[in-house]
CSV table of C-alpha atoms in Angstrom, one decimal:
chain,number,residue,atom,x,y,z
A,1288,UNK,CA,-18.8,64.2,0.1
A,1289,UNK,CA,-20.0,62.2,3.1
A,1290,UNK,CA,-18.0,62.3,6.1
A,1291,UNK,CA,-17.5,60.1,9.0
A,1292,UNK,CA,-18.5,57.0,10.2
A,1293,UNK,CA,-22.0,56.1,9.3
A,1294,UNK,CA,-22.8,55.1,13.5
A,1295,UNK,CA,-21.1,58.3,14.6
A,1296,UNK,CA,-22.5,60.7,12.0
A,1297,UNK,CA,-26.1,61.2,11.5
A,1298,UNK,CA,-25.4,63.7,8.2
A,1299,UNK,CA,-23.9,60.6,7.2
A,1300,UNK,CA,-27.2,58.6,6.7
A,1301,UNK,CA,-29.6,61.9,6.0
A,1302,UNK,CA,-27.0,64.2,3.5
A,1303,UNK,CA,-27.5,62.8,0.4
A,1304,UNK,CA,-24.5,63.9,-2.1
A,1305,UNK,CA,-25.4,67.2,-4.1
A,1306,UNK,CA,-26.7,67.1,-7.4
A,1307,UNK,CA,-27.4,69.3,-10.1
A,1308,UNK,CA,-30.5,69.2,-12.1
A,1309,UNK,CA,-30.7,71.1,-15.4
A,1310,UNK,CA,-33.8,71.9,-16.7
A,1311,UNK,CA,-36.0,69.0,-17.6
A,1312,UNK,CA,-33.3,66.3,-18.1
A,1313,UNK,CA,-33.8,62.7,-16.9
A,1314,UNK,CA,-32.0,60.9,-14.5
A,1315,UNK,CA,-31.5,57.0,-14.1
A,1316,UNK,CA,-32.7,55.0,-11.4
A,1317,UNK,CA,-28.9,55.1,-9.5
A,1318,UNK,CA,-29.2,58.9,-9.7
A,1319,UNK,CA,-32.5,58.6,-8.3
A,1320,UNK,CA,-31.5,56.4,-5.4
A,1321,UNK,CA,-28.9,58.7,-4.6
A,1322,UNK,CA,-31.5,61.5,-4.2
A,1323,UNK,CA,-33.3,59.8,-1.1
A,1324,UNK,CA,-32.1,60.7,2.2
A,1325,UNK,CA,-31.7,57.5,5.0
A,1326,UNK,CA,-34.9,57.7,7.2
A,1327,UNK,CA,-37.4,55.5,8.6
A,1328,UNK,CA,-38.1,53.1,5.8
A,1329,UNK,CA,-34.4,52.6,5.3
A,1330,UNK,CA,-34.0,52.0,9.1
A,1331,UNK,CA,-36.9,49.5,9.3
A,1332,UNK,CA,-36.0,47.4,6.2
A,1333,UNK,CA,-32.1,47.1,7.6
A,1334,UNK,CA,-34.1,45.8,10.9
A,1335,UNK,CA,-36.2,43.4,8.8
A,1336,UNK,CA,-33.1,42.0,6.7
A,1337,UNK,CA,-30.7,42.2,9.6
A,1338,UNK,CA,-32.9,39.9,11.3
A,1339,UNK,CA,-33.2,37.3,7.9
A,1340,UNK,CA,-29.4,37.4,8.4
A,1341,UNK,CA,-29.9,36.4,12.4
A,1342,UNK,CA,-32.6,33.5,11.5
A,1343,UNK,CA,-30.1,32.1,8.7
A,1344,UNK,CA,-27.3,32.2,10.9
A,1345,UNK,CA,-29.1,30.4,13.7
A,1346,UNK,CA,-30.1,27.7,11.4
A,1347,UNK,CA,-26.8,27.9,10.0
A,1348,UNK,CA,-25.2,27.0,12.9
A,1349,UNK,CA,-27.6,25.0,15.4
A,1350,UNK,CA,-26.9,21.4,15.0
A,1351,UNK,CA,-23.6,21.1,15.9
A,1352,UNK,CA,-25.2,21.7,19.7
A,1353,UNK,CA,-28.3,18.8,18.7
A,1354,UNK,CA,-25.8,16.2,17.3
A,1355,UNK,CA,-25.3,14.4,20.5
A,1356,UNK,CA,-29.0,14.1,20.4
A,1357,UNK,CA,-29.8,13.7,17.4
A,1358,UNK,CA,-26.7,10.6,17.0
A,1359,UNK,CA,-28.1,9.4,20.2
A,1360,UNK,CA,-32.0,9.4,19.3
A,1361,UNK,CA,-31.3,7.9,15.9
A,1362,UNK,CA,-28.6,5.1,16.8
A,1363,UNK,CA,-25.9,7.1,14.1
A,1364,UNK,CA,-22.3,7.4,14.0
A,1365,UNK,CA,-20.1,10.5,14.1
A,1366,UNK,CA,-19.7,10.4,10.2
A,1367,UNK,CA,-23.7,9.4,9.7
A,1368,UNK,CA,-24.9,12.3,11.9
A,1369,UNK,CA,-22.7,14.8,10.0
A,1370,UNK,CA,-24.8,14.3,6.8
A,1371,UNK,CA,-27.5,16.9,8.2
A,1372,UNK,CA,-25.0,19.2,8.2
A,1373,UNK,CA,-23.5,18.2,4.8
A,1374,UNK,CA,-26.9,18.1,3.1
A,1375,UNK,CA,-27.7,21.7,4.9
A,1376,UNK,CA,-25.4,22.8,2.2
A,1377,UNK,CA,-25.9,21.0,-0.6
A,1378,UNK,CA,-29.8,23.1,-0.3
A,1379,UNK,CA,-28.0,26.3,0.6
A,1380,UNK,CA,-26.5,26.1,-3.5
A,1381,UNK,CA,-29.6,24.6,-4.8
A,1382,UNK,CA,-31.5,27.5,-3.6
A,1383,UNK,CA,-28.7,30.1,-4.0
A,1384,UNK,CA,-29.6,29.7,-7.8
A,1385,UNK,CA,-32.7,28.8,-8.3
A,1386,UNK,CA,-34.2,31.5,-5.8
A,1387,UNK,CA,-31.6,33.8,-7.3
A,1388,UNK,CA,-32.7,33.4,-11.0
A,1389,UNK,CA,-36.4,33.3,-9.9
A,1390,UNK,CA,-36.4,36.7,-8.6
A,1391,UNK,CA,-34.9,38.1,-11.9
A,1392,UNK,CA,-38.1,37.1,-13.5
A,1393,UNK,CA,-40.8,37.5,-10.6
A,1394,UNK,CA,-39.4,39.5,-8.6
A,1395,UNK,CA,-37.4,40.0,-5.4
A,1396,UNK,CA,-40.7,40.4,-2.5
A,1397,UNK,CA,-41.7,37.0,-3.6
A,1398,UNK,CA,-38.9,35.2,-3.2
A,1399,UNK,CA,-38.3,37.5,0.5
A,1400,UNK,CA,-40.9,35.9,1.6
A,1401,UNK,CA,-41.3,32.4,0.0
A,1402,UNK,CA,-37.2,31.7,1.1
A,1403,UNK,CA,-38.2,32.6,4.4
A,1404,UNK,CA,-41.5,30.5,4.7
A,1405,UNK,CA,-39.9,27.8,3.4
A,1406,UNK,CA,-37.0,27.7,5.9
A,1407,UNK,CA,-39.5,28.2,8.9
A,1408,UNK,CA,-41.6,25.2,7.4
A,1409,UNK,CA,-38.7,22.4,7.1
A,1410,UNK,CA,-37.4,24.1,10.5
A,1411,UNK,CA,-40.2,22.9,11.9
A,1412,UNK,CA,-41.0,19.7,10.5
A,1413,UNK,CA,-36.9,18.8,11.4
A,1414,UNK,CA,-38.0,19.2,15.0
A,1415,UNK,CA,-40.6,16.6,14.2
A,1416,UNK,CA,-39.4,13.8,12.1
A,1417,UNK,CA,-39.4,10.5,13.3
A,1418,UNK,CA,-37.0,9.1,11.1
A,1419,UNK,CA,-33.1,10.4,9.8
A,1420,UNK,CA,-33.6,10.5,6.3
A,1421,UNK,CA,-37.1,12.5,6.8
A,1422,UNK,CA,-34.7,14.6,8.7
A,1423,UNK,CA,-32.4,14.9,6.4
A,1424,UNK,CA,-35.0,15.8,3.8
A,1425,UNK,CA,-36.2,18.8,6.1
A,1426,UNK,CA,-32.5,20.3,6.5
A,1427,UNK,CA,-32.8,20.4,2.7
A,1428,UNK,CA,-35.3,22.4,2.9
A,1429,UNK,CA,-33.8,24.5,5.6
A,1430,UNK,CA,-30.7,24.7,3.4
A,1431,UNK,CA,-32.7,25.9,0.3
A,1432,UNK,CA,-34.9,28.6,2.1
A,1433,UNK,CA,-31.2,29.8,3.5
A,1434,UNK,CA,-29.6,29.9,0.0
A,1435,UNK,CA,-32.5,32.4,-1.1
A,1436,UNK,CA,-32.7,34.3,1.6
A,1437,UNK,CA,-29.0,34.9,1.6
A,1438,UNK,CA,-29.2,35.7,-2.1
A,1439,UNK,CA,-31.8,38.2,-2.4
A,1440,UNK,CA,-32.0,39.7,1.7
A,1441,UNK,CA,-29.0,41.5,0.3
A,1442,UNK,CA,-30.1,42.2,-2.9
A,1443,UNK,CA,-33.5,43.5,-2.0
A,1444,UNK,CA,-32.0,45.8,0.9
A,1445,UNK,CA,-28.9,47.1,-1.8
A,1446,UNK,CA,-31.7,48.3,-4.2
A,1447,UNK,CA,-33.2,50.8,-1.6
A,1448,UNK,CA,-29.9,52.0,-0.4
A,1449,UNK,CA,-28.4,54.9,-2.1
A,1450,UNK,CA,-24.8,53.9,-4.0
A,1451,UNK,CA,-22.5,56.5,-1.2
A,1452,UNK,CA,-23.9,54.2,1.6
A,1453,UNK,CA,-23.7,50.8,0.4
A,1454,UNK,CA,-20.4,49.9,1.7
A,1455,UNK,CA,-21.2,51.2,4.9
A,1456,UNK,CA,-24.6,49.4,5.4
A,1457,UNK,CA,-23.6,46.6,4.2
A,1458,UNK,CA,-21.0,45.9,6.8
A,1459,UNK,CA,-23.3,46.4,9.3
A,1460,UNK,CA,-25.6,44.4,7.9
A,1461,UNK,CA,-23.6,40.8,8.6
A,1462,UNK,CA,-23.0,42.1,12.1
A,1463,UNK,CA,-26.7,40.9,12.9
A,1464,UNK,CA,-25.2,37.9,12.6
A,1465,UNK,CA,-23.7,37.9,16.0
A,1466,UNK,CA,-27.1,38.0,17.7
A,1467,UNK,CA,-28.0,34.9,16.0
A,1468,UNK,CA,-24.7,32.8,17.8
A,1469,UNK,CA,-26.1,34.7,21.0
A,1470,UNK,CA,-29.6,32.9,20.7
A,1471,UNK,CA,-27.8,29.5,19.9
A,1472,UNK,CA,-26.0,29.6,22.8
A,1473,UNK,CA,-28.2,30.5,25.0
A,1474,UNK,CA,-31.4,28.1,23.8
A,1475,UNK,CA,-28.0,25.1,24.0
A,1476,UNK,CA,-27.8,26.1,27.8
A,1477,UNK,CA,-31.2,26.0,29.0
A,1478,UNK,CA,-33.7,24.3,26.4
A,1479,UNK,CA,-31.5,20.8,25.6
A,1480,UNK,CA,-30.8,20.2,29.2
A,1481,UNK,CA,-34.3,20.2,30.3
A,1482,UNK,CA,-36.0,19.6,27.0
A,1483,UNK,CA,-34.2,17.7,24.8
A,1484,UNK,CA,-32.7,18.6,21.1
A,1485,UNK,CA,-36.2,17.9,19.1
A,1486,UNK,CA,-37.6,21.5,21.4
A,1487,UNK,CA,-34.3,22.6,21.1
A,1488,UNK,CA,-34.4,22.6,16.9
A,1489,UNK,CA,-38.2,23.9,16.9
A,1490,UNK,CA,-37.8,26.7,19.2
A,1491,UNK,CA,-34.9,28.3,17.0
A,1492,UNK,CA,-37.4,27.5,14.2
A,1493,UNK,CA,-39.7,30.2,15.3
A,1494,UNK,CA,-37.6,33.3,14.5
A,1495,UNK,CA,-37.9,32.7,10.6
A,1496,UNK,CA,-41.8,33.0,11.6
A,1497,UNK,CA,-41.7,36.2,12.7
A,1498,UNK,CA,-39.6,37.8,10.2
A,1499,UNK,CA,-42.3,36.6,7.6
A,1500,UNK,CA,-44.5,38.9,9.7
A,1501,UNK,CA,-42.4,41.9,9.3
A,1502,UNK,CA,-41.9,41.0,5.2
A,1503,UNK,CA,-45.1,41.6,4.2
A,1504,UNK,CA,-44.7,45.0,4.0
A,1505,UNK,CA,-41.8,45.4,2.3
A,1506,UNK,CA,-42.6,46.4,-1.3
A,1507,UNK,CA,-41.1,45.3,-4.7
A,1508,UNK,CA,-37.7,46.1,-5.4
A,1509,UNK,CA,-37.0,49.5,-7.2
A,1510,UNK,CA,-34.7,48.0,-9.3
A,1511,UNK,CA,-36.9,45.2,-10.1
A,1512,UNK,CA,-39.4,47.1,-10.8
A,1513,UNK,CA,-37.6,49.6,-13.1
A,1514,UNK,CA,-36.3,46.2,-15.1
């Protein structure tokens, strides 16, 4: 049994429950898992995932402090400006699935860090479109690079964490959440004012960038892997 909370108790993240091995017999893959004590791998890849969760939430959340400019820039309406966030959405579902049902077949790593290029990418190019709909077009994009990094960040991170921890870590996991409404805030308060919304958009792009960094050296998914 593993006591305590898992940020109070360190025996909580490197105890592993106690199992019994007799003799020669095989054990599955869940079994397995459960055999690995919490150290530094696990402790870097919930950094690297936390962080996906920050980047998503970020570009989640950050136009509703670039509409006035945005609305402004463009000559739009209330209702006509709200279809970035609208069509945001509409990718976030498109990707969900198709991302998700990709990495059944090829794997989880690839579509780690293909969701996440992809989101930086149309991030970027949203900062610099000259036109609405080629606006709208790259919050598409955003949307579908969100939908499979939400689908598999949690996935991929699961598969490495042994079954009597997964609650635990998991709820901790949407708490790096919170840093990514800190970063809106603050690039709202001193990059719009000075700089305007389009430095605004592309300077919350950049986080995305360097979480593809830290992905590429996060191996293949034990679960995929075993499939």
């Amino acid at each position: 049994q593993v006591g305590g909370s898992m940020v109070g108790s360190s025996s909580a993240l490197h105890a592993p429950p106690v199992a019994m091995v007799c003799g020669r017999r095989e054990v599955s893959l869940e079994e397995a898992l459960d055999l690995v004590p919490w150290g530094r791998f696990q402790w870097l890849l919930f950094a690297t995932c936390g962080l996906g969760y920050t980047a998503d939430t970020i570009e989640l959340l950050l136009l509703s402090f670039a509409f006035p400019g945005i609305r402004e820039e463009f000559g739009l309406d209330n209702h006509s400006v709200s279809w970035s966030s609208t069509i945001s959405n509409v990718g976030i579902m498109v990707g969900a699935v198709g991302w998700g049902l990709l990495s059944d077949h090829m794997g989880r790593r690839l579509v780690f860090l293909s969701s996440v290029s992809l989101t930086f990418a149309c991030g970027l190019l949203s900062a610099l479109c000259p036109t609405f709909p080629l606006f709208l077009a790259a919050r598409f994009g955003v949307g579908a690079g969100i939908g499979g990094n939400l689908a598999v960040d949690f996935a991929l991170f699961m598969e490495f964490v042994p079954g009597y921890l997964r609650q635990r870590v998991m709820m901790m996991l949407t708490m790096w959440g919170v840093f990514g409404v800190g970063l809106i805030a603050l690039a709202a308060k001193f990059v719009i004012p000075s700089l305007g919304w389009r430095w605004y958009v592309g300077v919350l792009s950049l986080p995305p960038l360097l979480l593809l960094v830290l992905r590429t050296g996060v191996p293949e998914s034990p679960v995929h892997l075993y499939e």
